[in-house]
Short mmCIF file of C-alpha atoms in Angstrom, two decimals:
data_model
loop_
_atom_site.label_atom_id
_atom_site.label_comp_id
_atom_site.label_asym_id
_atom_site.label_seq_id
_atom_site.Cartn_x
_atom_site.Cartn_y
_atom_site.Cartn_z
CA MET A 212 107.44 48.95 44.89
CA THR A 213 107.91 50.82 48.11
CA TYR A 214 106.29 51.50 51.41
CA CYS A 215 106.77 54.84 53.17
CA VAL A 216 104.73 56.30 56.00
CA GLY A 217 104.76 59.64 57.80
CA LEU A 218 103.00 60.49 61.08
CA ARG A 219 102.26 64.02 62.25
CA LEU A 220 101.86 63.68 66.02
CA ASP A 221 101.50 66.44 68.61
CA ASP A 222 105.05 65.73 69.81
CA GLY A 223 106.67 65.54 66.40
CA LEU A 224 107.02 63.78 63.06
CA VAL A 225 107.79 60.07 62.61
CA LEU A 226 109.01 58.93 59.19
CA LEU A 227 109.72 55.42 57.97
CA SER A 228 110.74 54.09 54.55
CA ASP A 229 111.92 50.81 53.08
CA THR A 230 114.78 50.59 50.57
CA ARG A 231 113.76 48.05 47.92
CA THR A 232 113.86 49.10 44.30
CA ASN A 233 113.14 46.77 41.45
CA ALA A 234 113.16 46.90 37.67
CA GLY A 235 111.03 43.88 36.98
CA LEU A 236 111.13 41.08 39.51
CA ASP A 237 114.61 39.90 38.58
CA ASN A 238 116.53 43.11 39.20
CA ILE A 239 116.31 44.12 42.83
CA SER A 240 118.49 46.79 44.46
CA THR A 241 118.71 48.79 47.66
CA TYR A 242 118.26 52.57 47.46
CA LYS A 243 117.66 54.98 50.29
CA LYS A 244 114.26 56.63 49.86
CA MET A 245 114.64 59.17 52.67
CA PHE A 246 116.26 62.53 51.86
CA THR A 247 116.96 65.19 54.49
CA PHE A 248 117.60 68.89 53.91
CA GLU A 249 118.63 70.52 57.16
CA ALA A 250 119.67 73.92 58.49
CA PRO A 251 119.72 73.00 62.20
CA GLY A 252 117.86 75.49 64.36
CA GLU A 253 116.38 77.08 61.23
CA ARG A 254 114.55 74.35 59.37
CA ILE A 255 114.39 70.63 58.79
CA ILE A 256 112.84 69.03 55.72
CA THR A 257 112.67 65.31 55.00
CA ILE A 258 111.29 63.76 51.81
CA LEU A 259 110.27 60.12 51.34
CA THR A 260 109.96 58.81 47.78
CA ALA A 261 107.95 56.15 45.98
CA GLY A 262 107.75 55.36 42.29
CA SER A 263 110.12 55.44 39.33
CA LEU A 264 113.69 55.71 40.66
CA SER A 265 114.84 57.79 37.69
CA VAL A 266 112.12 60.34 38.48
CA THR A 267 112.74 60.52 42.24
CA GLN A 268 116.55 60.65 41.94
CA THR A 269 116.45 63.40 39.35
CA ALA A 270 113.89 65.38 41.33
CA MET A 271 116.01 65.15 44.51
CA LEU A 272 119.14 66.18 42.55
CA ARG A 273 117.35 69.22 41.14
CA LEU A 274 116.25 70.27 44.63
CA GLU A 275 119.85 69.91 45.85
CA GLU A 276 121.22 71.86 42.88
CA ALA A 277 118.77 74.66 43.57
CA ILE A 278 119.90 74.77 47.22
CA ASP A 279 123.59 74.90 46.23
CA ASP A 280 123.03 77.53 43.54
CA PRO A 281 124.48 80.82 44.91
CA GLU A 282 121.75 82.71 43.06
CA ALA A 283 118.95 80.59 44.54
CA ASP A 284 116.18 82.56 46.18
CA GLU A 285 113.04 81.80 48.14
CA SER A 286 111.21 80.73 45.01
CA THR A 287 113.70 77.99 44.05
CA SER A 288 115.54 76.81 47.20
CA ILE A 289 113.56 74.76 49.69
CA LEU A 290 115.94 75.96 52.43
CA LYS A 291 115.03 79.58 51.67
CA ALA A 292 111.29 79.29 50.89
CA LYS A 293 109.26 81.38 53.35
CA THR A 294 106.77 78.69 54.41
CA MET A 295 106.39 74.91 54.33
CA LEU A 296 103.51 75.45 51.89
CA LYS A 297 106.00 77.16 49.54
CA VAL A 298 108.39 74.23 50.07
CA ALA A 299 105.63 71.82 49.06
CA GLU A 300 105.00 73.88 45.91
CA ILE A 301 108.69 73.89 44.93
CA VAL A 302 108.97 70.13 45.53
CA GLY A 303 105.68 69.47 43.68
CA ASN A 304 106.84 71.54 40.70
CA ALA A 305 110.21 69.75 40.58
CA LEU A 306 108.47 66.38 40.69
CA ALA A 307 105.94 67.27 37.98
CA GLU A 308 108.65 68.72 35.68
CA VAL A 309 110.97 65.73 35.99
CA SER A 310 108.10 63.30 35.59
CA SER A 311 106.88 65.07 32.48
CA ASP A 312 110.45 65.27 30.98
CA ILE A 313 111.08 61.58 31.54
CA SER A 314 107.62 60.49 30.42
CA GLY A 315 108.14 62.50 27.23
CA LYS A 316 111.32 60.56 26.52
CA LEU A 317 109.64 57.25 27.31
CA LYS A 318 106.68 58.09 25.11
CA ARG A 319 108.98 58.69 22.14
CA MET A 320 110.24 55.15 22.74
CA GLU A 321 106.64 53.92 23.10
CA GLN A 322 107.18 53.03 26.75
CA ASN A 323 104.77 53.59 29.61
CA SER A 324 105.16 56.88 31.44
CA ALA A 325 107.13 57.13 34.67
CA SER A 326 105.75 58.72 37.80
CA ALA A 327 106.42 59.04 41.49
CA SER A 328 104.85 60.36 44.64
CA LEU A 329 106.47 61.88 47.73
CA ILE A 330 105.89 62.47 51.41
CA LEU A 331 107.26 65.83 52.53
CA ALA A 332 107.70 66.50 56.25
CA GLY A 333 109.29 69.35 58.10
CA GLN A 334 109.20 72.53 60.06
CA ARG A 335 110.76 75.98 59.71
CA LYS A 336 111.53 78.37 62.56
CA GLY A 337 108.40 80.36 63.35
CA GLY A 338 106.08 77.86 61.65
CA ASP A 339 104.38 74.65 62.72
CA GLN A 340 105.43 71.15 61.69
CA ARG A 341 103.72 69.97 58.51
CA LEU A 342 103.32 66.74 56.58
CA PHE A 343 102.32 66.59 52.90
CA LEU A 344 101.66 63.88 50.33
CA ILE A 345 102.74 65.13 46.88
CA TYR A 346 101.09 63.45 43.89
CA PRO A 347 102.87 62.67 40.59
CA GLU A 348 101.22 65.73 39.01
CA GLY A 349 102.74 68.02 41.67
CA ASN A 350 99.55 68.80 43.58
CA PHE A 351 99.45 67.80 47.24
CA ILE A 352 97.37 67.16 50.35
CA GLU A 353 98.30 67.78 53.98
CA ALA A 354 97.93 65.62 57.08
CA THR A 355 95.47 67.02 59.64
CA ASP A 356 94.37 66.12 63.16
CA ASP A 357 91.61 64.00 61.63
CA THR A 358 94.07 62.20 59.35
CA PRO A 359 97.43 62.37 61.10
CA PHE A 360 99.26 59.91 58.85
CA LEU A 361 100.09 59.68 55.15
CA GLN A 362 101.37 56.70 53.18
CA ILE A 363 102.86 56.19 49.71
CA GLY A 364 103.61 53.02 47.76
CA GLU A 365 102.26 49.67 48.88
CA HIS A 366 100.03 51.21 51.56
CA LYS A 367 97.13 48.82 52.09
CA TYR A 368 98.69 45.99 54.10
CA GLY A 369 99.95 48.40 56.77
CA LYS A 370 96.92 50.68 57.01
CA PRO A 371 94.72 48.72 59.46
CA ILE A 372 97.17 49.04 62.38
CA LEU A 373 97.59 52.80 61.73
CA ASP A 374 93.80 53.27 61.47
CA ARG A 375 93.44 51.65 64.88
CA VAL A 376 96.31 53.27 66.76
CA ILE A 377 97.43 56.63 65.38
CA ARG A 378 95.88 59.78 66.86
CA PRO A 379 97.54 63.23 67.13
CA GLU A 380 98.11 62.62 70.86
CA THR A 381 99.90 59.29 70.26
CA SER A 382 103.41 59.45 71.78
CA LEU A 383 106.50 59.48 69.56
CA GLU A 384 107.46 56.09 70.97
CA ASP A 385 104.06 54.58 70.14
CA GLY A 386 104.19 56.30 66.76
CA GLN A 387 107.50 54.60 65.94
CA LYS A 388 106.11 51.28 67.17
CA ALA A 389 102.99 51.60 65.00
CA ALA A 390 105.00 52.67 61.93
CA LEU A 391 107.35 49.70 62.36
CA LEU A 392 104.48 47.22 62.88
CA SER A 393 102.74 48.68 59.84
CA MET A 394 105.97 48.09 57.87
CA ASP A 395 106.27 44.59 59.37
CA SER A 396 102.82 43.62 58.01
CA THR A 397 103.77 45.01 54.60
CA LEU A 398 107.11 43.18 54.52
CA ARG A 399 105.37 39.90 55.35
CA SER A 400 102.71 40.23 52.68
CA ASN A 401 104.56 41.91 49.81
CA LEU A 402 107.92 40.86 48.40
CA SER A 403 108.45 44.14 46.59
CA VAL A 404 108.96 45.98 49.90
CA GLY A 405 112.24 45.11 51.62
CA MET A 406 114.73 45.74 54.41
CA PRO A 407 116.80 47.65 55.45
CA LEU A 408 114.53 50.41 56.76
CA ASP A 409 115.17 54.07 57.53
CA LEU A 410 113.41 55.50 60.58
CA MET A 411 113.51 59.17 61.55
CA VAL A 412 111.98 61.23 64.34
CA ILE A 413 111.77 65.02 64.18
CA ARG A 414 110.61 66.47 67.50
CA ARG A 415 108.21 69.38 67.27
CA ASP A 416 110.08 72.69 67.39
CA GLY A 417 113.42 70.85 67.51
CA LEU A 418 114.24 72.05 63.98
CA CYS A 419 116.73 69.24 63.51
CA VAL A 420 116.80 65.44 63.12
CA SER A 421 116.08 64.19 66.67
CA GLN A 422 116.68 60.55 65.88
CA SER A 423 117.69 58.65 62.78
CA ARG A 424 118.18 54.92 62.55
CA ARG A 425 118.98 52.45 59.77
CA ILE A 426 117.37 49.12 60.60
CA GLU A 427 119.30 46.27 58.94
CA PRO A 428 117.69 42.89 58.06
CA MET A 429 119.10 41.20 61.18
CA ASP A 430 118.41 44.11 63.56
CA GLU A 431 117.75 42.43 66.91
CA GLY A 432 115.34 45.07 68.21
CA PHE A 433 113.16 44.93 65.10
CA MET A 434 113.25 41.14 64.97
CA ALA A 435 112.26 40.92 68.64
CA MET A 436 109.44 43.41 68.13
CA SER A 437 108.20 41.62 65.03
CA SER A 438 108.15 38.23 66.73
CA ALA A 439 106.58 39.64 69.92
CA TRP A 440 103.85 41.16 67.76
CA SER A 441 103.27 37.86 65.95
CA GLY A 442 103.02 36.08 69.29
CA ALA A 443 100.66 38.71 70.73
CA LEU A 444 98.44 38.52 67.64
CA ARG A 445 98.29 34.73 67.85
CA ASP A 446 97.42 34.92 71.58
CA ALA A 447 94.76 37.54 70.95
CA PHE A 448 93.37 35.44 68.09
CA THR A 449 93.16 32.38 70.35
CA ARG A 450 91.34 34.31 73.09
CA ILE A 451 88.70 35.86 70.79
CA LYS A 452 85.45 33.93 70.70
CA LEU A 453 83.67 33.29 67.41
CA MET B 37 84.58 46.99 45.14
CA THR B 38 84.29 43.73 46.98
CA TYR B 39 86.10 41.50 49.37
CA CYS B 40 85.69 37.72 49.22
CA VAL B 41 87.89 35.07 50.77
CA GLY B 42 87.93 31.28 50.63
CA LEU B 43 89.88 28.92 52.88
CA ARG B 44 90.64 25.28 52.05
CA LEU B 45 91.27 23.67 55.43
CA ASP B 46 91.76 19.99 56.24
CA ASP B 47 88.31 19.91 57.85
CA GLY B 48 86.47 21.78 55.12
CA LEU B 49 85.94 24.98 53.15
CA VAL B 50 85.19 28.39 54.71
CA LEU B 51 83.78 31.10 52.43
CA LEU B 52 83.04 34.73 53.22
CA SER B 53 81.82 37.59 51.02
CA ASP B 54 80.61 41.15 51.51
CA THR B 55 77.60 42.55 49.64
CA ARG B 56 78.46 46.11 48.60
CA THR B 57 78.14 47.04 44.96
CA ASN B 58 78.70 50.51 43.64
CA ALA B 59 78.43 52.30 40.32
CA GLY B 60 80.58 55.29 41.14
CA LEU B 61 80.67 56.44 44.74
CA ASP B 62 77.14 57.84 44.75
CA ASN B 63 75.23 54.73 43.77
CA ILE B 64 75.66 52.02 46.37
CA SER B 65 73.57 48.85 46.57
CA THR B 66 73.52 45.50 48.31
CA TYR B 67 73.89 42.37 46.20
CA LYS B 68 74.64 38.86 47.35
CA LYS B 69 77.99 37.72 45.93
CA MET B 70 77.75 34.10 47.08
CA PHE B 71 76.02 31.57 44.79
CA THR B 72 75.45 27.95 45.71
CA PHE B 73 74.71 25.03 43.39
CA GLU B 74 73.88 21.96 45.40
CA ALA B 75 72.88 18.34 44.88
CA PRO B 76 73.06 17.24 48.52
CA GLY B 77 75.04 14.05 48.99
CA GLU B 78 76.27 14.28 45.40
CA ARG B 79 78.04 17.61 45.07
CA ILE B 80 78.21 21.12 46.46
CA ILE B 81 79.58 24.09 44.54
CA THR B 82 79.78 27.66 45.82
CA ILE B 83 80.96 30.63 43.78
CA LEU B 84 82.01 34.05 45.17
CA THR B 85 82.10 36.98 42.77
CA ALA B 86 84.05 40.24 42.45
CA GLY B 87 84.04 42.82 39.67
CA SER B 88 81.48 44.19 37.27
CA LEU B 89 77.99 43.21 38.48
CA SER B 90 76.62 42.90 34.93
CA VAL B 91 79.36 40.38 34.15
CA THR B 92 78.97 38.29 37.32
CA GLN B 93 75.15 38.25 37.24
CA THR B 94 75.05 37.21 33.60
CA ALA B 95 77.71 34.54 34.12
CA MET B 96 75.79 33.09 37.10
CA LEU B 97 72.52 33.13 35.09
CA ARG B 98 74.16 31.27 32.22
CA LEU B 99 75.47 28.61 34.61
CA GLU B 100 71.95 28.22 36.07
CA GLU B 101 70.37 28.03 32.62
CA ALA B 102 72.82 25.32 31.62
CA ILE B 103 71.93 23.33 34.77
CA ASP B 104 68.18 23.65 34.08
CA ASP B 105 68.53 22.78 30.41
CA PRO B 106 67.14 19.22 30.00
CA GLU B 107 69.69 18.61 27.26
CA ALA B 108 72.62 19.73 29.42
CA ASP B 109 75.45 17.25 29.68
CA GLU B 110 78.73 16.96 31.55
CA SER B 111 80.36 19.51 29.27
CA THR B 112 77.87 22.31 30.02
CA SER B 113 76.24 21.70 33.44
CA ILE B 114 78.41 22.22 36.52
CA LEU B 115 76.19 19.74 38.39
CA LYS B 116 76.99 17.05 35.82
CA ALA B 117 80.68 17.76 35.08
CA LYS B 118 82.83 14.75 35.98
CA THR B 119 85.40 16.56 38.12
CA MET B 120 85.85 19.87 39.97
CA LEU B 121 88.55 20.71 37.41
CA LYS B 122 85.90 20.39 34.68
CA VAL B 123 83.58 22.59 36.76
CA ALA B 124 86.33 25.23 36.95
CA GLU B 125 86.73 25.07 33.17
CA ILE B 126 82.98 25.50 32.55
CA VAL B 127 82.79 28.42 34.99
CA GLY B 128 85.96 29.98 33.54
CA ASN B 129 84.60 29.71 30.01
CA ALA B 130 81.26 31.23 31.03
CA LEU B 131 83.04 34.13 32.73
CA ALA B 132 85.39 34.78 29.80
CA GLU B 133 82.52 34.65 27.26
CA VAL B 134 80.26 37.03 29.18
CA SER B 135 83.13 39.37 29.90
CA SER B 136 84.12 39.46 26.25
CA ASP B 137 80.48 39.99 25.08
CA ILE B 138 79.94 42.88 27.48
CA SER B 139 83.33 44.43 26.87
CA GLY B 140 82.62 44.33 23.12
CA LYS B 141 79.40 46.30 23.70
CA LEU B 142 81.17 48.76 25.97
CA LYS B 143 83.98 49.22 23.48
CA ARG B 144 81.51 50.17 20.76
CA MET B 145 80.32 52.89 23.16
CA GLU B 146 83.96 53.83 23.88
CA GLN B 147 83.66 52.73 27.49
CA ASN B 148 86.21 50.83 29.51
CA SER B 149 85.90 47.08 29.44
CA ALA B 150 84.13 45.16 32.20
CA SER B 151 85.69 42.25 33.99
CA ALA B 152 85.24 40.07 37.05
CA SER B 153 86.98 37.34 38.96
CA LEU B 154 85.54 34.45 40.93
CA ILE B 155 86.33 32.07 43.75
CA LEU B 156 84.99 28.58 43.09
CA ALA B 157 84.78 26.11 45.96
CA GLY B 158 83.28 22.68 46.22
CA GLN B 159 83.44 18.95 46.26
CA ARG B 160 81.81 16.12 44.30
CA LYS B 161 81.19 12.61 45.57
CA GLY B 162 84.36 10.57 45.06
CA GLY B 163 86.60 13.63 44.71
CA ASP B 164 88.40 15.85 47.16
CA GLN B 165 87.32 19.37 48.13
CA ARG B 166 88.85 22.05 45.90
CA LEU B 167 89.17 25.81 45.86
CA PHE B 168 89.93 27.83 42.71
CA LEU B 169 90.46 31.49 41.84
CA ILE B 170 89.16 32.15 38.31
CA TYR B 171 90.65 35.16 36.51
CA PRO B 172 88.67 37.46 34.19
CA GLU B 173 90.18 35.69 31.18
CA GLY B 174 88.80 32.34 32.37
CA ASN B 175 92.08 30.73 33.43
CA PHE B 176 92.43 29.74 37.07
CA ILE B 177 94.70 28.75 39.94
CA GLU B 178 94.00 26.35 42.79
CA ALA B 179 94.60 26.63 46.54
CA THR B 180 97.18 24.17 47.87
CA ASP B 181 98.51 23.16 51.27
CA ASP B 182 101.21 25.83 50.87
CA THR B 183 98.63 28.50 49.99
CA PRO B 184 95.41 27.39 51.62
CA PHE B 185 93.47 30.62 51.05
CA LEU B 186 92.41 32.68 48.03
CA GLN B 187 91.06 36.23 47.93
CA ILE B 188 89.37 38.39 45.29
CA GLY B 189 88.54 42.10 45.29
CA GLU B 190 90.01 44.44 47.87
CA HIS B 191 92.36 41.80 49.25
CA LYS B 192 95.34 43.63 50.73
CA TYR B 193 93.96 45.01 54.00
CA GLY B 194 92.84 41.60 55.16
CA LYS B 195 95.83 39.55 53.99
CA PRO B 196 98.22 40.02 56.97
CA ILE B 197 95.95 38.21 59.46
CA LEU B 198 95.43 35.31 57.02
CA ASP B 199 99.19 35.10 56.32
CA ARG B 200 99.79 34.77 60.05
CA VAL B 201 97.02 32.36 61.02
CA ILE B 202 95.77 30.15 58.19
CA ARG B 203 97.36 26.72 57.77
CA PRO B 204 95.67 23.58 56.35
CA GLU B 205 95.35 22.19 59.91
CA THR B 206 93.57 25.34 61.19
CA SER B 207 90.17 24.33 62.62
CA LEU B 208 86.94 25.37 60.91
CA GLU B 209 86.13 27.57 63.91
CA ASP B 210 89.49 29.36 63.74
CA GLY B 211 89.12 29.61 59.97
CA GLN B 212 85.79 31.41 60.34
CA LYS B 213 87.30 33.69 63.00
CA ALA B 214 90.28 34.56 60.78
CA ALA B 215 88.06 35.16 57.73
CA LEU B 216 85.79 37.45 59.76
CA LEU B 217 88.73 39.39 61.27
CA SER B 218 90.24 39.71 57.81
CA MET B 219 86.91 41.15 56.62
CA ASP B 220 86.75 43.40 59.72
CA SER B 221 90.13 44.99 58.82
CA THR B 222 88.95 45.51 55.24
CA LEU B 223 85.63 47.06 56.33
CA ARG B 224 87.47 49.50 58.59
CA SER B 225 89.95 50.63 55.96
CA ASN B 226 87.88 50.61 52.77
CA LEU B 227 84.46 52.16 52.29
CA SER B 228 83.76 50.24 49.10
CA VAL B 229 83.43 46.97 51.04
CA GLY B 230 80.30 46.78 53.20
CA MET B 231 77.97 44.77 55.42
CA PRO B 232 75.95 42.56 55.47
CA LEU B 233 78.24 39.56 55.06
CA ASP B 234 77.61 35.99 53.89
CA LEU B 235 79.53 33.24 55.66
CA MET B 236 79.44 29.60 54.62
CA VAL B 237 81.11 26.43 55.87
CA ILE B 238 81.26 23.25 53.79
CA ARG B 239 82.59 20.33 55.84
CA ARG B 240 84.94 17.98 53.99
CA ASP B 241 83.04 15.03 52.52
CA GLY B 242 79.72 16.50 53.78
CA LEU B 243 78.66 17.24 50.17
CA CYS B 244 76.19 19.86 51.38
CA VAL B 245 76.15 23.33 53.00
CA SER B 246 77.12 22.61 56.61
CA GLN B 247 76.52 26.13 57.84
CA SER B 248 75.35 29.34 56.20
CA ARG B 249 74.89 32.66 57.95
CA ARG B 250 73.96 36.18 56.87
CA ILE B 251 75.68 38.67 59.18
CA GLU B 252 73.71 41.91 59.33
CA PRO B 253 75.30 45.29 60.20
CA MET B 254 74.12 45.15 63.84
CA ASP B 255 74.92 41.45 64.34
CA GLU B 256 75.82 41.18 68.03
CA GLY B 257 78.26 38.32 67.64
CA PHE B 258 80.23 40.05 64.89
CA MET B 259 80.21 43.39 66.74
CA ALA B 260 81.44 41.73 69.94
CA MET B 261 84.17 39.90 68.05
CA SER B 262 85.24 43.04 66.23
CA SER B 263 85.46 45.09 69.40
CA ALA B 264 87.21 42.28 71.33
CA TRP B 265 89.77 42.13 68.51
CA SER B 266 90.28 45.90 68.61
CA GLY B 267 90.79 45.72 72.37
CA ALA B 268 93.17 42.79 72.09
CA LEU B 269 95.20 44.56 69.39
CA ARG B 270 95.42 47.70 71.52
CA ASP B 271 96.55 45.67 74.56
CA ALA B 272 99.11 43.78 72.49
CA PHE B 273 100.35 47.06 71.03
CA THR B 274 100.77 48.54 74.51
CA ARG B 275 102.72 45.53 75.76
CA ILE B 276 105.15 45.40 72.83
CA LYS B 277 108.45 47.17 73.52
CA LEU B 278 110.00 49.43 70.90
#
């Protein structure tokens, strides 16, 4: 499994993904699930992936091929598409096509179908920052001021802290903190989500990656934060009256 | 959906269930999901239910019928069974039979099958207190000192707080607090789990219901606890450094 979360805050986008991939429980690997497509000053697009690795890898490769294709135009290259909505459509179509191709092959072998879902975040020059959740079938929903965060994968363990904390006016620093604590709860409760983590911040109107950080299993900052949070929760728990 | 949790602490058993039942999203009702079978001083058995209401109601009725049957013996009545393990087997068999009967009917109508899972808690005179999770197929697992709590239904939102707090030596008061906060997180994040709540405490070796409380939606104690917890979480979040 996977846990990825994206926040669309007034000051920018915060994106966090884990890296654990497993085929069964006895075959665990580390794969980056955060993919960035950037034309600094023009547009920045980041995609987080959850689901069948063969589907997400192939979909990302097709998007890259379309970008590199000298004949690519605004209907096929996500770096040329006129709006973020168009980008979401191109990504959704790529995902649905790959998923249907691979599921067709699996079906002929009488295997279950393979699917994946994506978080798409970004901004183009002249447009506003946007955050989408793209479903396996290629359709999508967008984050709004009422619902400023989107999650894919193993999303339930980490939702309570986001429900309590995340508002559009939340600062980028608090957004990162909440995303990391949401991941921390998920890591503790579900073995199929694992370190290292990839954390990215895209400031509004920056049109480039503002901050990008790989958090390794022994990262001192993350460990300190995680244990401070545990301690604070235990203290709070002790103080609450039944 | 449903959320039920049972804790097996050194000092006793703590049980908590919600009461929301829905057939689709537009047909919501309130049903008690906590069933107690008691012979004070001899044995106390409480069952929490999650899943298809027609399955759980029928299974509970069959267990009651078997108790009332004057010819019932230790192999059919959970109040006569020699051990809690035997009780778990009787309950598991009842659940599996009902589930298979109903699923057979549904299948003839080309409907999806119906299933349910249960938490079984209790103690008999001369035995130790025990806590089981009974699967739809009738097989079961038992809580141990390493894993002193069991959950059924919508269990993920409320697991992080239990993972952090619940140990066998946790007091009954702290156990109730943790169960209620676990439910509070679930209520906030999932509409299909709803008030009122049923909370029960069975002291070790008490062989009777030590405490039983229906918590209504406007219960002042629960509301105060829930808002104190929200405040404490926000404070803790503010103090944590990124």
